[in-house]
mmCIF file of C-alpha atoms in Angstrom:
data_model
loop_
_atom_site.group_PDB
_atom_site.id
_atom_site.type_symbol
_atom_site.label_atom_id
_atom_site.label_comp_id
_atom_site.label_asym_id
_atom_site.label_seq_id
_atom_site.Cartn_x
_atom_site.Cartn_y
_atom_site.Cartn_z
ATOM 1 C CA MET A 49 0.234 0.034 -0.024
ATOM 2 C CA LYS A 50 0.940 3.472 -0.953
ATOM 3 C CA GLU A 51 -0.848 6.356 0.031
ATOM 4 C CA ASN A 52 -1.157 9.664 0.122
ATOM 5 C CA VAL A 53 0.691 11.647 3.248
ATOM 6 C CA PRO A 54 -0.937 12.748 5.468
ATOM 7 C CA TYR A 55 -2.654 9.736 6.902
ATOM 8 C CA TYR A 56 -2.063 8.000 10.591
ATOM 9 C CA ALA A 57 -1.111 5.479 12.018
ATOM 10 C CA VAL A 58 -1.275 3.019 14.756
ATOM 11 C CA ILE A 59 2.029 1.742 16.244
ATOM 12 C CA PHE A 60 0.677 -1.522 18.561
ATOM 13 C CA THR A 61 3.838 -3.563 20.082
ATOM 14 C CA SER A 62 3.399 -6.392 22.898
ATOM 15 C CA THR A 63 4.920 -9.503 24.495
ATOM 16 C CA GLN A 64 2.145 -11.936 25.324
ATOM 17 C CA THR A 65 1.487 -14.274 28.273
ATOM 18 C CA GLU A 66 1.318 -17.794 28.086
ATOM 19 C CA GLU A 67 -2.560 -16.998 27.909
ATOM 20 C CA THR A 68 -3.245 -17.553 25.059
ATOM 21 C CA GLU A 69 -6.509 -19.403 24.409
ATOM 22 C CA GLY A 70 -8.534 -17.518 22.311
ATOM 23 C CA TYR A 71 -6.710 -14.842 21.346
ATOM 24 C CA THR A 72 -5.995 -16.070 17.152
ATOM 25 C CA GLU A 73 -9.924 -15.679 16.854
ATOM 26 C CA MET A 74 -10.026 -12.439 18.539
ATOM 27 C CA ALA A 75 -6.882 -10.983 16.627
ATOM 28 C CA ASN A 76 -8.606 -12.381 13.200
ATOM 29 C CA LYS A 77 -12.438 -11.021 14.443
ATOM 30 C CA MET A 78 -10.639 -7.755 15.326
ATOM 31 C CA GLU A 79 -8.775 -7.004 12.290
ATOM 32 C CA ALA A 80 -11.682 -7.623 10.405
ATOM 33 C CA LEU A 81 -14.441 -4.873 12.357
ATOM 34 C CA ALA A 82 -11.279 -2.479 11.396
ATOM 35 C CA LYS A 83 -11.587 -3.225 8.072
ATOM 36 C CA GLN A 84 -14.710 -2.310 8.640
ATOM 37 C CA GLN A 85 -14.802 1.081 9.986
ATOM 38 C CA LYS A 86 -15.141 4.590 8.413
ATOM 39 C CA GLY A 87 -11.039 5.887 7.819
ATOM 40 C CA TYR A 88 -9.512 2.714 7.276
ATOM 41 C CA LEU A 89 -6.468 2.211 5.627
ATOM 42 C CA ASP A 90 -4.501 -0.713 6.156
ATOM 43 C CA ILE A 91 -3.218 -3.285 8.892
ATOM 44 C CA ASP A 92 0.717 -4.848 9.061
ATOM 45 C CA SER A 93 1.521 -7.301 11.724
ATOM 46 C CA ALA A 94 4.242 -9.214 12.604
ATOM 47 C CA ARG A 95 5.113 -11.073 15.659
ATOM 48 C CA ASN A 96 8.149 -13.135 16.384
ATOM 49 C CA ASN A 97 7.734 -16.868 17.036
ATOM 50 C CA THR A 98 10.152 -17.341 19.278
ATOM 51 C CA SER A 99 11.294 -15.095 22.391
ATOM 52 C CA THR A 100 14.580 -14.154 23.400
ATOM 53 C CA ALA A 101 16.928 -12.906 26.562
ATOM 54 C CA LEU A 102 15.726 -9.114 25.164
ATOM 55 C CA SER A 103 11.985 -9.532 23.952
ATOM 56 C CA ALA A 104 9.029 -12.187 25.376
ATOM 57 C CA SER A 105 7.777 -12.649 21.503
ATOM 58 C CA LEU A 106 7.418 -9.314 20.540
ATOM 59 C CA GLY A 107 4.613 -8.529 18.391
ATOM 60 C CA ILE A 108 4.019 -5.266 15.916
ATOM 61 C CA THR A 109 1.174 -4.428 14.246
ATOM 62 C CA VAL A 110 0.578 -1.129 12.708
ATOM 63 C CA SER A 111 -3.261 0.375 11.074
ATOM 64 C CA TYR A 112 -3.509 3.052 9.054
ATOM 65 C CA TRP A 113 -6.736 5.769 8.734
ATOM 66 C CA GLU A 114 -7.845 8.431 6.757
ATOM 67 C CA SER A 115 -7.630 10.800 10.816
ATOM 68 C CA LEU A 116 -6.793 10.457 14.104
ATOM 69 C CA GLU A 117 -11.049 10.704 14.108
ATOM 70 C CA ALA A 118 -11.171 7.184 12.546
ATOM 71 C CA ILE A 119 -8.819 6.101 15.345
ATOM 72 C CA LYS A 120 -11.058 7.650 17.832
ATOM 73 C CA ASN A 121 -13.818 6.119 16.781
ATOM 74 C CA TRP A 122 -12.287 2.318 16.771
ATOM 75 C CA LYS A 123 -10.844 3.037 19.863
ATOM 76 C CA ALA A 124 -14.281 3.826 20.996
ATOM 77 C CA ASN A 125 -15.986 0.533 18.700
ATOM 78 C CA THR A 126 -17.302 -1.503 21.455
ATOM 79 C CA GLU A 127 -17.177 -4.919 20.167
ATOM 80 C CA HIS A 128 -13.491 -3.169 20.254
ATOM 81 C CA LEU A 129 -13.284 -2.251 23.852
ATOM 82 C CA PHE A 130 -14.765 -6.018 24.207
ATOM 83 C CA ALA A 131 -11.603 -7.206 22.950
ATOM 84 C CA GLN A 132 -9.352 -4.225 24.846
ATOM 85 C CA GLN A 133 -10.499 -5.245 28.085
ATOM 86 C CA LYS A 134 -10.052 -8.971 27.708
ATOM 87 C CA GLY A 135 -6.049 -8.191 25.740
ATOM 88 C CA ARG A 136 -5.566 -6.310 29.279
ATOM 89 C CA GLU A 137 -6.915 -8.947 31.574
ATOM 90 C CA GLN A 138 -5.843 -12.930 29.661
ATOM 91 C CA TRP A 139 -3.526 -11.997 26.648
ATOM 92 C CA TYR A 140 -0.690 -8.970 27.308
ATOM 93 C CA ASN A 141 1.856 -8.598 29.732
ATOM 94 C CA TRP A 142 2.927 -5.656 28.166
ATOM 95 C CA TYR A 143 1.844 -3.502 25.572
ATOM 96 C CA ASN A 144 2.308 0.601 24.082
ATOM 97 C CA VAL A 145 0.700 2.254 21.906
ATOM 98 C CA ARG A 146 1.259 5.063 19.759
ATOM 99 C CA ILE A 147 -0.828 6.940 17.488
ATOM 100 C CA CYS A 148 1.440 9.020 14.298
ATOM 101 C CA LYS A 149 0.605 10.618 11.905
ATOM 102 C CA VAL A 150 2.661 9.367 8.936
ATOM 103 C CA GLU A 151 4.667 12.551 7.231
ATOM 104 C CA ARG A 152 6.702 10.586 4.462
ATOM 105 C CA GLU A 153 6.453 7.546 2.403
ATOM 106 C CA TYR A 154 8.677 5.599 0.232
ATOM 107 C CA GLU A 155 8.466 1.755 -1.520
ATOM 108 C CA PHE A 156 10.447 0.005 -3.102
ATOM 109 C CA LYS A 157 9.848 -3.329 -5.123
ATOM 110 C CA LEU A 158 12.166 -6.008 -6.948
ATOM 111 C CA ASP A 159 11.774 -5.782 -10.969
ATOM 112 C CA MET B 105 10.389 2.566 26.854
ATOM 113 C CA LYS B 106 7.857 5.448 26.556
ATOM 114 C CA GLU B 107 9.536 8.749 25.014
ATOM 115 C CA ASN B 108 7.971 13.011 25.410
ATOM 116 C CA VAL B 109 6.098 13.225 22.226
ATOM 117 C CA PRO B 110 6.761 14.616 20.191
ATOM 118 C CA TYR B 111 9.152 12.546 18.364
ATOM 119 C CA TYR B 112 9.561 10.158 14.926
ATOM 120 C CA ALA B 113 9.312 7.094 14.429
ATOM 121 C CA VAL B 114 10.717 5.193 11.132
ATOM 122 C CA ILE B 115 8.295 2.065 9.742
ATOM 123 C CA PHE B 116 10.344 0.163 7.715
ATOM 124 C CA THR B 117 8.066 -2.916 6.325
ATOM 125 C CA SER B 118 9.880 -6.101 4.163
ATOM 126 C CA THR B 119 9.184 -9.124 2.386
ATOM 127 C CA GLN B 120 12.058 -11.262 1.862
ATOM 128 C CA THR B 121 12.944 -13.215 -0.816
ATOM 129 C CA GLU B 122 15.159 -16.421 -0.436
ATOM 130 C CA GLU B 123 18.491 -15.598 -0.823
ATOM 131 C CA THR B 124 18.873 -14.600 3.324
ATOM 132 C CA GLU B 125 22.732 -15.763 3.117
ATOM 133 C CA GLY B 126 24.647 -12.642 5.283
ATOM 134 C CA TYR B 127 20.898 -11.003 6.256
ATOM 135 C CA THR B 128 21.157 -11.630 10.408
ATOM 136 C CA GLU B 129 24.839 -10.193 10.969
ATOM 137 C CA MET B 130 23.558 -7.027 8.727
ATOM 138 C CA ALA B 131 20.337 -6.902 10.822
ATOM 139 C CA ASN B 132 21.941 -7.364 13.288
ATOM 140 C CA LYS B 133 25.661 -5.533 12.820
ATOM 141 C CA MET B 134 22.699 -2.686 11.100
ATOM 142 C CA GLU B 135 20.506 -2.097 14.602
ATOM 143 C CA ALA B 136 23.719 -2.119 16.487
ATOM 144 C CA LEU B 137 25.052 1.036 14.957
ATOM 145 C CA ALA B 138 21.559 2.951 14.481
ATOM 146 C CA LYS B 139 22.063 2.690 18.412
ATOM 147 C CA GLN B 140 24.688 4.386 18.263
ATOM 148 C CA GLN B 141 23.339 7.304 15.907
ATOM 149 C CA LYS B 142 23.257 11.091 17.830
ATOM 150 C CA GLY B 143 19.776 11.195 17.840
ATOM 151 C CA TYR B 144 18.652 7.664 18.676
ATOM 152 C CA LEU B 145 15.539 6.303 21.376
ATOM 153 C CA ASP B 146 14.434 2.716 20.327
ATOM 154 C CA ILE B 147 14.188 0.133 18.238
ATOM 155 C CA ASP B 148 11.855 -2.893 18.068
ATOM 156 C CA SER B 149 11.600 -5.372 15.872
ATOM 157 C CA ALA B 150 9.323 -8.512 14.464
ATOM 158 C CA ARG B 151 8.995 -11.307 11.605
ATOM 159 C CA ASN B 152 6.310 -13.763 10.732
ATOM 160 C CA ASN B 153 8.145 -16.645 10.761
ATOM 161 C CA THR B 154 5.395 -18.748 8.063
ATOM 162 C CA SER B 155 4.560 -17.138 4.733
ATOM 163 C CA THR B 156 0.696 -16.891 4.177
ATOM 164 C CA ALA B 157 -1.304 -16.387 1.076
ATOM 165 C CA LEU B 158 -1.274 -13.480 2.057
ATOM 166 C CA SER B 159 2.077 -12.468 3.037
ATOM 167 C CA ALA B 160 5.223 -13.723 2.370
ATOM 168 C CA SER B 161 7.144 -13.602 5.321
ATOM 169 C CA LEU B 162 6.404 -10.172 6.791
ATOM 170 C CA GLY B 163 8.030 -8.437 8.865
ATOM 171 C CA ILE B 164 7.939 -5.016 10.582
ATOM 172 C CA THR B 165 11.232 -2.660 12.247
ATOM 173 C CA VAL B 166 10.043 0.240 13.833
ATOM 174 C CA SER B 167 13.478 3.063 14.990
ATOM 175 C CA TYR B 168 12.134 5.448 17.170
ATOM 176 C CA TRP B 169 14.357 9.465 17.045
ATOM 177 C CA GLU B 170 14.684 12.246 18.797
ATOM 178 C CA SER B 171 14.805 14.817 15.123
ATOM 179 C CA LEU B 172 13.617 14.032 11.621
ATOM 180 C CA GLU B 173 17.671 15.204 11.171
ATOM 181 C CA ALA B 174 18.258 12.211 13.092
ATOM 182 C CA ILE B 175 16.443 9.696 10.664
ATOM 183 C CA LYS B 176 18.470 11.496 7.611
ATOM 184 C CA ASN B 177 21.772 11.292 9.357
ATOM 185 C CA TRP B 178 21.286 7.429 9.880
ATOM 186 C CA LYS B 179 20.006 7.029 6.239
ATOM 187 C CA ALA B 180 22.435 9.077 5.109
ATOM 188 C CA ASN B 181 25.420 6.869 6.860
ATOM 189 C CA THR B 182 27.896 5.290 3.998
ATOM 190 C CA GLU B 183 28.311 1.814 6.248
ATOM 191 C CA HIS B 184 23.703 2.160 6.671
ATOM 192 C CA LEU B 185 23.950 3.072 2.383
ATOM 193 C CA PHE B 186 25.862 0.014 1.758
ATOM 194 C CA ALA B 187 23.312 -2.201 3.616
ATOM 195 C CA GLN B 188 20.588 -1.193 2.168
ATOM 196 C CA GLN B 189 22.301 -1.072 -1.745
ATOM 197 C CA LYS B 190 22.819 -5.343 -0.182
ATOM 198 C CA GLY B 191 19.467 -4.987 0.746
ATOM 199 C CA ARG B 192 17.193 -4.123 -3.015
ATOM 200 C CA GLU B 193 20.071 -6.767 -4.780
ATOM 201 C CA GLN B 194 19.757 -9.448 -2.237
ATOM 202 C CA TRP B 195 16.993 -9.482 0.606
ATOM 203 C CA TYR B 196 14.700 -8.048 -0.055
ATOM 204 C CA ASN B 197 11.484 -8.265 -2.616
ATOM 205 C CA TRP B 198 9.432 -5.465 -1.697
ATOM 206 C CA TYR B 199 9.603 -2.543 1.237
ATOM 207 C CA ASN B 200 8.733 0.318 2.512
ATOM 208 C CA VAL B 201 9.571 3.259 4.383
ATOM 209 C CA ARG B 202 7.169 5.643 6.648
ATOM 210 C CA ILE B 203 8.282 8.793 7.790
ATOM 211 C CA CYS B 204 5.946 9.582 10.974
ATOM 212 C CA LYS B 205 5.375 11.959 14.125
ATOM 213 C CA VAL B 206 4.784 10.567 17.408
ATOM 214 C CA GLU B 207 2.035 12.820 18.415
ATOM 215 C CA ARG B 208 0.643 10.100 21.705
ATOM 216 C CA GLU B 209 1.758 7.503 23.196
ATOM 217 C CA TYR B 210 0.217 4.984 26.338
ATOM 218 C CA GLU B 211 1.456 2.080 27.795
ATOM 219 C CA PHE B 212 -0.379 -0.820 29.568
ATOM 220 C CA LYS B 213 2.212 -3.626 31.979
ATOM 221 C CA LEU B 214 -0.149 -6.206 34.031
ATOM 222 C CA ASP B 215 0.356 -5.903 37.411
#
């Protein structure tokens, strides 16, 4: 994806607990739901499978949005609020959320 | 890490080729070198080990910097320029770079 700047990014960085029951289903459900929101642009997600001394299976999900308002609405979505609560109670040791304005973007593609 | 906003983030999203020789050594070297740069704040990295129909082993690396100038200097670093060229010639099918201003940040930690 290459969008017209500026737009917005939510960088969600997390480490998980050992209690992963229900996590994948919820993550898939939330991704599908995010895609239906007004102002949604894209989402990318990656998680290291192995823990190291420095990072306990770090995951990074970045979602992209047209505006700060779209991000605010998504954060306040009722089903998403429930998922956030479950995440704090069960799935995450730690997470960090950063709201960013994307000011410049460039892309490389192998010929 | 929780920094004082605003600061800057470089979101580097990539998919790799089959040619991974020398990649890990270079990635570690570049991470160590980035940490020595003026204005460097932090770096997070995650890569999916398995490819899916939708994503060929997507990786996300986000580095954090005090200023746009620090990002510009890091991009122009001689050893880093060499690594970028090797990346385009050998290691990456595709990558995307986004320069972002981090406007807000919050964190959750399990008690």
